[in-house]
Amino acid sequence: MAPESPPQMIRTRKQRVAVVIDTVAPWSVGGRESRYEALLDRFPALGLDVTVYTMRWWRVPPSGPVRYRAIAPRMKLYKGQRRSILQSVVFAIGTLQLFFRRFDVIEADHMPYLHLFPLRLVAWVRRVDLVVDWHEYWGQDYWKRYLGRAGGVAAALERMSAQMADTVVPVTKELATTLLELGISPDRIVVVPNAVDRRRLEAVVPRADAPELLVVGRLLPHKRTELAIRAMAELDPTHRSVRLGIVGEGPERERLEALASGLGIQQRVVFYGALARQEDVWELMKGARVLVFPSEREGFGLVAAESQALGTPVVCIDGPDNKARHLIVDGSTGTLVPTASPTALAEALTIWLGDPHEREFVAREFWDVHDDLDWDASAARYAHLLSRRS
């Protein structure tokens, strides 16, 4: 994998970067949106002239150092519990508008895959590099579980998409290893890790009425939020007054509300929905006793990193596709639960609910192990990568 270092000097002429992503903050929330929000906030000061090409999320384009341009109408991302193929096709067609725009390099998110093929054509014709941010790799087994018989086609599309970029930017070293196994040359892979905004997190004030347990993330099947609800019902009697807060929206919400009601704990489960400000989420996270992270598949696990940086321990499922497990110092900043069962999850939560842990200790332990996961360093590394593509 090609090494990258932060720039020593800011370029005199700003590099024009076309950032292509279908979802952006604050209109959409999630791990990749948080990553791009952090990068876009820092890129202009690092010598980049950035235009974001996305769906039409606004009535009037936002003003500021980063420009936003719509290349597709705003469409629903999901049809039922699965990503919308129609939205992917429409967005991919919209990227052809870049034939008529001015830029020195294209930076694109890998989701939803289809758009990388027309972007490859644009990059060839315009003689610029295509740099692709890569968050996770599903593989054939998971695609078949997700789509059934059509999963084989989707898996092939995913493999082909990974070959479209001049440079692939995985968010973890583990993901970089997976991309190498797919045959991508090491000199085309540059790791720029996800990170947390250390300065903003240090200023967060805990919310006084925060629930003891908190889940943060889109309400999708693979997030396994139902495990947290079932674990709540299995807590021993001394913790039956404990509340669970769920932050996020998604197609699973109605089913999860019905589950809480069916278990008779609906009065102790709070559905906050999607909160308007990132600070609102962090205040709840810092006020909670434990963050519950039952997801079976994560490319990085930004929420888990943020929680530990705030001093809130994380109880995480130790599954092979959950890369967030690499962020946890087991027994120190959280617990890795070996099996995805409500009983095992409840046992781990009980330990932390009864432990008067100090937030300063959890945060210090996290940064001692992950001192490289700061957005200032990651943004500088990424800006250097983009600046030398011209």
Coordinates of C-alpha atoms in Angstrom, one line a residue:
M1 CA 0.0 0.0 0.0
A2 CA 1.3 3.4 -0.9
P3 CA 2.4 5.5 2.0
E4 CA 0.9 9.0 2.4
S5 CA 2.1 11.9 4.5
P6 CA 0.3 15.1 5.4
P7 CA 1.4 18.0 3.2
Q8 CA 4.3 20.1 4.3
M9 CA 3.0 23.2 2.4
I10 CA -0.3 24.3 1.1
R11 CA -0.5 24.6 -2.7
T12 CA -0.5 28.1 -4.2
R13 CA -3.2 27.2 -6.7
K14 CA -6.0 25.3 -5.2
Q15 CA -6.7 21.8 -6.6
R16 CA -10.2 21.6 -8.0
V17 CA -11.9 18.4 -6.5
A18 CA -15.2 17.0 -7.7
V19 CA -16.6 15.1 -4.7
V20 CA -19.4 12.7 -5.8
I21 CA -21.6 11.2 -3.1
D22 CA -25.4 10.6 -3.2
T23 CA -26.0 11.4 0.6
V24 CA -24.5 14.3 2.5
A25 CA -24.9 15.8 6.0
P26 CA -27.0 17.5 7.4
W27 CA -29.8 16.1 5.2
S28 CA -28.7 12.5 5.7
V29 CA -27.0 10.9 8.7
G30 CA -24.6 8.0 9.0
G31 CA -21.0 6.9 9.3
R32 CA -20.0 7.9 5.7
E33 CA -21.9 11.2 6.0
S34 CA -20.0 12.0 9.2
R35 CA -16.7 11.2 7.5
Y36 CA -17.4 13.5 4.5
E37 CA -18.7 16.2 6.8
A38 CA -15.4 16.2 8.7
L39 CA -13.3 16.1 5.5
L40 CA -15.3 18.8 3.7
D41 CA -15.0 21.1 6.7
R42 CA -11.2 20.9 6.5
F43 CA -10.4 20.6 2.8
P44 CA -10.6 24.3 1.9
A45 CA -8.0 25.3 4.5
L46 CA -5.8 22.5 3.1
G47 CA -5.6 23.9 -0.4
L48 CA -8.6 22.2 -2.1
D49 CA -11.3 23.9 -4.1
V50 CA -14.2 21.5 -3.5
T51 CA -17.5 21.1 -5.3
V52 CA -19.9 18.3 -4.1
Y53 CA -22.1 16.6 -6.7
T54 CA -25.0 14.9 -5.0
M55 CA -28.8 14.6 -5.1
R56 CA -31.0 17.7 -4.7
W57 CA -31.3 17.8 -1.0
W58 CA -32.1 21.5 -0.8
R59 CA -34.3 24.2 -2.2
V60 CA -31.5 26.8 -2.2
P61 CA -27.9 25.5 -2.4
P62 CA -26.0 26.1 0.8
S63 CA -23.4 28.8 0.8
G64 CA -19.8 28.5 2.1
P65 CA -16.3 27.5 0.9
V66 CA -17.6 24.2 -0.3
R67 CA -20.1 24.4 -3.3
Y68 CA -23.0 21.9 -3.6
R69 CA -24.5 21.0 -7.0
A70 CA -27.4 18.6 -7.7
I71 CA -26.9 16.0 -10.5
A72 CA -29.9 13.9 -9.6
P73 CA -33.3 14.5 -8.0
R74 CA -33.7 13.6 -4.3
M75 CA -35.0 10.0 -4.1
K76 CA -35.6 7.5 -1.3
L77 CA -32.5 5.5 -0.6
Y78 CA -34.4 2.4 0.4
K79 CA -37.2 0.3 -1.0
G80 CA -38.4 -1.6 2.0
Q81 CA -35.4 -2.8 3.8
R82 CA -33.0 -2.7 0.8
R83 CA -31.2 0.0 -1.1
S84 CA -33.2 1.2 -4.1
I85 CA -31.8 0.1 -7.4
L86 CA -33.8 2.9 -9.2
Q87 CA -32.1 5.5 -7.0
S88 CA -28.7 4.0 -7.9
V89 CA -29.4 4.0 -11.6
V90 CA -30.7 7.6 -11.6
F91 CA -27.7 8.8 -9.6
A92 CA -25.3 7.0 -11.9
I93 CA -26.8 8.6 -15.0
G94 CA -26.6 12.0 -13.3
T95 CA -22.8 11.6 -12.9
L96 CA -22.5 12.0 -16.7
Q97 CA -23.0 15.7 -16.2
L98 CA -19.4 15.8 -15.0
F99 CA -18.4 15.7 -18.6
F100 CA -19.2 19.4 -18.7
R101 CA -17.8 20.5 -15.3
R102 CA -14.3 21.7 -14.5
F103 CA -12.1 19.8 -12.0
D104 CA -8.6 18.3 -11.6
V105 CA -9.6 15.1 -9.8
I106 CA -12.7 13.2 -9.0
E107 CA -13.2 11.9 -5.4
A108 CA -16.2 9.5 -5.1
D109 CA -17.8 7.4 -2.4
H110 CA -18.1 3.7 -3.4
M111 CA -21.8 3.5 -2.6
P112 CA -24.0 2.8 -4.5
Y113 CA -21.5 1.3 -6.9
L114 CA -23.2 1.8 -10.2
H115 CA -22.1 5.5 -10.5
L116 CA -18.4 4.4 -10.5
F117 CA -18.7 3.0 -14.1
P118 CA -19.8 6.3 -15.7
L119 CA -17.3 8.2 -13.5
R120 CA -14.6 5.9 -14.8
L121 CA -15.5 7.0 -18.3
V122 CA -15.6 10.6 -17.3
A123 CA -12.1 10.3 -15.8
W124 CA -10.7 8.6 -18.9
V125 CA -12.1 11.2 -21.3
R126 CA -11.1 14.2 -19.0
R127 CA -7.7 12.6 -18.3
V128 CA -8.1 13.0 -14.5
D129 CA -7.7 10.5 -11.7
L130 CA -10.7 8.8 -10.0
V131 CA -10.2 8.4 -6.3
V132 CA -12.8 6.2 -4.5
D133 CA -13.5 6.2 -0.8
W134 CA -14.2 2.6 0.3
H135 CA -16.0 1.8 3.6
E136 CA -16.8 -1.9 3.6
Y137 CA -16.7 -4.9 1.4
W138 CA -19.7 -7.3 1.5
G139 CA -18.5 -10.2 -0.6
Q140 CA -20.6 -13.0 -2.2
D141 CA -21.9 -14.7 0.9
Y142 CA -23.3 -11.5 2.4
W143 CA -24.8 -10.3 -0.9
K144 CA -26.6 -13.6 -1.3
R145 CA -28.1 -13.3 2.2
Y146 CA -29.1 -9.7 1.3
L147 CA -30.5 -10.3 -2.2
G148 CA -31.0 -14.0 -2.5
R149 CA -30.3 -15.4 -6.0
A150 CA -29.5 -11.9 -7.3
G151 CA -26.7 -11.6 -4.8
G152 CA -24.2 -13.2 -7.1
V153 CA -24.7 -10.5 -9.7
A154 CA -24.4 -7.8 -7.0
A155 CA -21.2 -9.4 -5.7
A156 CA -19.7 -9.4 -9.1
L157 CA -20.7 -5.7 -9.5
E158 CA -19.0 -4.9 -6.2
R159 CA -15.7 -6.6 -7.3
M160 CA -15.8 -4.8 -10.7
S161 CA -16.5 -1.5 -8.9
A162 CA -13.3 -1.9 -6.9
Q163 CA -11.3 -2.0 -10.1
M164 CA -12.7 1.3 -11.4
A165 CA -10.5 3.6 -9.3
D166 CA -7.0 4.9 -10.0
T167 CA -6.7 5.0 -6.2
V168 CA -8.9 3.2 -3.6
V169 CA -9.0 4.7 -0.2
P170 CA -10.1 2.1 2.4
V171 CA -11.0 3.4 5.9
T172 CA -9.2 0.6 7.7
K173 CA -6.0 -1.5 7.3
E174 CA -8.2 -4.7 7.5
L175 CA -10.3 -3.5 4.5
A176 CA -7.1 -2.7 2.7
T177 CA -6.1 -6.3 3.1
T178 CA -9.4 -7.4 1.6
L179 CA -8.9 -5.2 -1.4
L180 CA -5.4 -6.6 -1.9
E181 CA -6.9 -10.1 -1.9
L182 CA -9.2 -8.9 -4.8
G183 CA -6.2 -8.2 -6.9
I184 CA -5.9 -4.5 -6.5
S185 CA -2.3 -3.4 -6.7
P186 CA -0.8 -2.2 -3.5
D187 CA 0.3 1.1 -5.1
R188 CA -3.3 1.9 -5.8
I189 CA -4.4 1.5 -2.2
V190 CA -4.0 4.4 0.4
V191 CA -5.5 4.0 3.8
V192 CA -7.1 7.1 5.2
P193 CA -8.7 6.0 8.5
N194 CA -12.0 7.2 9.8
A195 CA -11.5 9.4 12.8
V196 CA -13.2 11.5 15.4
D197 CA -13.3 15.2 16.0
R198 CA -11.3 15.3 19.2
R199 CA -11.6 19.0 19.8
R200 CA -15.4 19.1 19.4
L201 CA -15.9 16.0 21.5
E202 CA -13.9 17.4 24.4
A203 CA -16.4 20.3 24.5
V204 CA -19.5 18.1 24.7
V205 CA -21.6 18.5 27.9
P206 CA -23.5 15.3 28.9
R207 CA -27.3 15.4 28.7
A208 CA -28.7 15.1 32.1
D209 CA -31.8 13.1 31.1
A210 CA -29.9 10.7 28.8
P211 CA -31.0 7.0 29.1
E212 CA -28.5 4.6 30.7
L213 CA -28.2 2.6 27.5
L214 CA -28.0 4.0 24.0
V215 CA -28.0 2.7 20.4
V216 CA -27.0 5.0 17.6
G217 CA -27.4 4.1 13.9
R218 CA -29.7 3.6 11.0
L219 CA -32.6 1.2 11.8
L220 CA -31.6 -1.5 9.3
P221 CA -31.7 -5.3 9.7
H222 CA -27.9 -5.7 9.8
K223 CA -27.6 -3.2 12.7
R224 CA -29.4 -5.8 14.9
T225 CA -31.0 -3.2 17.1
E226 CA -33.6 -5.8 18.2
L227 CA -30.8 -7.5 20.1
A228 CA -30.5 -4.4 22.3
I229 CA -34.2 -4.4 23.0
R230 CA -34.3 -8.1 23.8
A231 CA -31.3 -7.7 26.1
M232 CA -33.2 -5.0 27.9
A233 CA -35.9 -7.4 28.7
E234 CA -33.4 -9.9 30.1
L235 CA -31.6 -7.6 32.5
D236 CA -31.8 -8.8 36.1
P237 CA -34.4 -7.2 38.4
T238 CA -31.9 -4.7 39.9
H239 CA -31.7 -3.0 36.5
R240 CA -35.3 -3.2 35.5
S241 CA -35.6 0.6 35.7
V242 CA -32.8 1.1 33.2
R243 CA -33.9 2.9 29.9
L244 CA -32.7 2.3 26.4
G245 CA -32.5 5.1 23.9
I246 CA -32.5 4.5 20.2
V247 CA -31.2 7.3 17.9
G248 CA -31.8 6.9 14.2
E249 CA -34.4 6.3 11.6
G250 CA -34.9 3.5 9.0
P251 CA -37.3 0.8 7.7
E252 CA -37.0 -1.3 10.9
R253 CA -38.5 1.3 13.2
E254 CA -42.1 0.0 13.2
R255 CA -41.0 -3.5 13.8
L256 CA -38.7 -2.5 16.7
E257 CA -41.4 -0.4 18.3
A258 CA -43.7 -3.5 18.1
L259 CA -41.0 -5.7 19.6
A260 CA -40.6 -3.3 22.6
S261 CA -44.3 -3.3 23.1
G262 CA -44.6 -7.1 22.8
L263 CA -41.9 -7.5 25.5
G264 CA -43.7 -5.1 27.8
I265 CA -40.8 -2.6 28.0
Q266 CA -42.1 0.1 25.6
Q267 CA -42.2 2.6 28.5
R268 CA -38.4 2.1 29.0
V269 CA -37.4 2.3 25.3
V270 CA -37.1 5.8 23.8
F271 CA -37.1 6.3 20.0
Y272 CA -35.4 9.6 19.4
G273 CA -35.5 9.4 15.6
A274 CA -32.9 11.3 13.6
L275 CA -31.5 14.2 15.6
A276 CA -30.8 17.5 13.9
R277 CA -27.4 18.2 15.2
Q278 CA -24.4 16.0 15.7
E279 CA -23.9 17.6 19.1
D280 CA -27.4 16.4 20.1
V281 CA -26.2 12.8 19.5
W282 CA -23.0 13.3 21.4
E283 CA -24.7 14.8 24.4
L284 CA -26.9 11.7 24.7
M285 CA -23.9 9.5 24.1
K286 CA -21.9 11.2 26.9
G287 CA -24.8 11.1 29.3
A288 CA -25.4 7.4 28.8
R289 CA -23.7 4.7 30.9
V290 CA -23.1 2.3 28.0
L291 CA -23.3 2.4 24.2
V292 CA -24.8 -0.8 22.8
F293 CA -23.4 -1.7 19.4
P294 CA -25.0 -5.0 18.3
S295 CA -24.3 -4.5 14.5
E296 CA -23.3 -7.6 12.6
R297 CA -21.5 -5.7 9.9
E298 CA -19.5 -2.4 10.1
G299 CA -16.8 -1.1 7.9
F300 CA -15.3 0.9 10.7
G301 CA -17.7 1.8 13.5
L302 CA -17.5 5.6 13.9
V303 CA -20.1 5.7 16.6
A304 CA -18.2 3.2 18.7
A305 CA -15.0 5.4 18.4
E306 CA -16.9 8.6 19.3
S307 CA -18.5 6.9 22.3
Q308 CA -15.2 5.8 23.8
A309 CA -13.6 9.2 23.1
L310 CA -16.4 10.7 25.1
G311 CA -15.7 8.3 27.9
T312 CA -18.7 6.0 27.4
P313 CA -17.8 2.3 27.2
V314 CA -19.1 0.2 24.3
V315 CA -20.6 -3.3 24.4
C316 CA -20.0 -4.7 20.9
I317 CA -20.8 -8.0 19.1
D318 CA -17.5 -9.7 18.3
G319 CA -18.5 -10.7 14.7
P320 CA -16.1 -11.3 11.8
D321 CA -17.8 -8.6 9.7
N322 CA -18.0 -6.0 12.5
K323 CA -14.8 -4.0 12.2
A324 CA -15.8 -1.9 15.2
R325 CA -14.4 -4.7 17.3
H326 CA -10.9 -3.5 16.5
L327 CA -11.6 -0.2 18.2
I328 CA -12.6 -1.8 21.6
V329 CA -10.0 -2.4 24.4
D330 CA -11.9 -5.4 25.8
G331 CA -12.6 -5.0 29.5
S332 CA -11.1 -1.5 29.5
T333 CA -13.1 0.7 27.1
G334 CA -15.9 -1.8 26.6
T335 CA -16.7 -5.5 26.1
L336 CA -16.6 -7.8 23.1
V337 CA -19.5 -10.1 23.3
P338 CA -18.6 -13.4 21.5
T339 CA -22.1 -14.4 20.5
A340 CA -25.0 -12.4 19.0
S341 CA -27.5 -13.4 21.7
P342 CA -29.7 -11.2 23.9
T343 CA -28.6 -13.1 27.0
A344 CA -24.9 -12.6 26.3
L345 CA -25.5 -9.0 25.6
A346 CA -27.5 -8.5 28.8
E347 CA -24.7 -10.1 30.8
A348 CA -22.1 -7.7 29.5
L349 CA -24.4 -4.7 30.0
T350 CA -25.1 -5.7 33.6
I351 CA -21.4 -5.7 34.3
W352 CA -21.0 -2.1 33.0
L353 CA -24.2 -0.8 34.6
G354 CA -22.8 -2.0 38.0
D355 CA -19.3 -0.6 37.4
P356 CA -18.7 3.0 38.6
H357 CA -16.2 3.6 35.8
E358 CA -14.6 7.0 35.3
R359 CA -15.2 8.6 31.9
E360 CA -11.7 10.1 31.9
F361 CA -10.2 6.6 32.2
V362 CA -12.2 5.2 29.3
A363 CA -11.3 8.2 27.0
R364 CA -7.7 8.1 28.0
E365 CA -7.4 4.4 27.3
F366 CA -9.1 4.9 23.9
W367 CA -6.7 7.6 22.9
D368 CA -3.6 5.7 24.2
V369 CA -4.4 2.9 21.7
H370 CA -5.9 5.0 18.8
D371 CA -4.0 8.3 18.9
D372 CA -4.0 8.4 15.1
L373 CA -7.8 8.6 14.8
D374 CA -8.1 12.4 14.8
W375 CA -9.8 14.1 11.9
D376 CA -7.1 16.9 11.5
A377 CA -4.5 14.2 10.7
S378 CA -6.8 12.2 8.4
A379 CA -8.0 15.2 6.5
A380 CA -4.4 16.4 5.9
R381 CA -3.4 13.0 4.6
Y382 CA -6.4 12.9 2.3
A383 CA -5.8 16.4 1.0
H384 CA -2.2 15.5 0.2
L385 CA -3.4 12.5 -1.8
L386 CA -5.9 14.6 -3.8
S387 CA -3.5 17.5 -4.3
R388 CA -1.0 15.3 -6.2
R389 CA -3.6 14.0 -8.6
S390 CA -3.6 16.4 -11.5

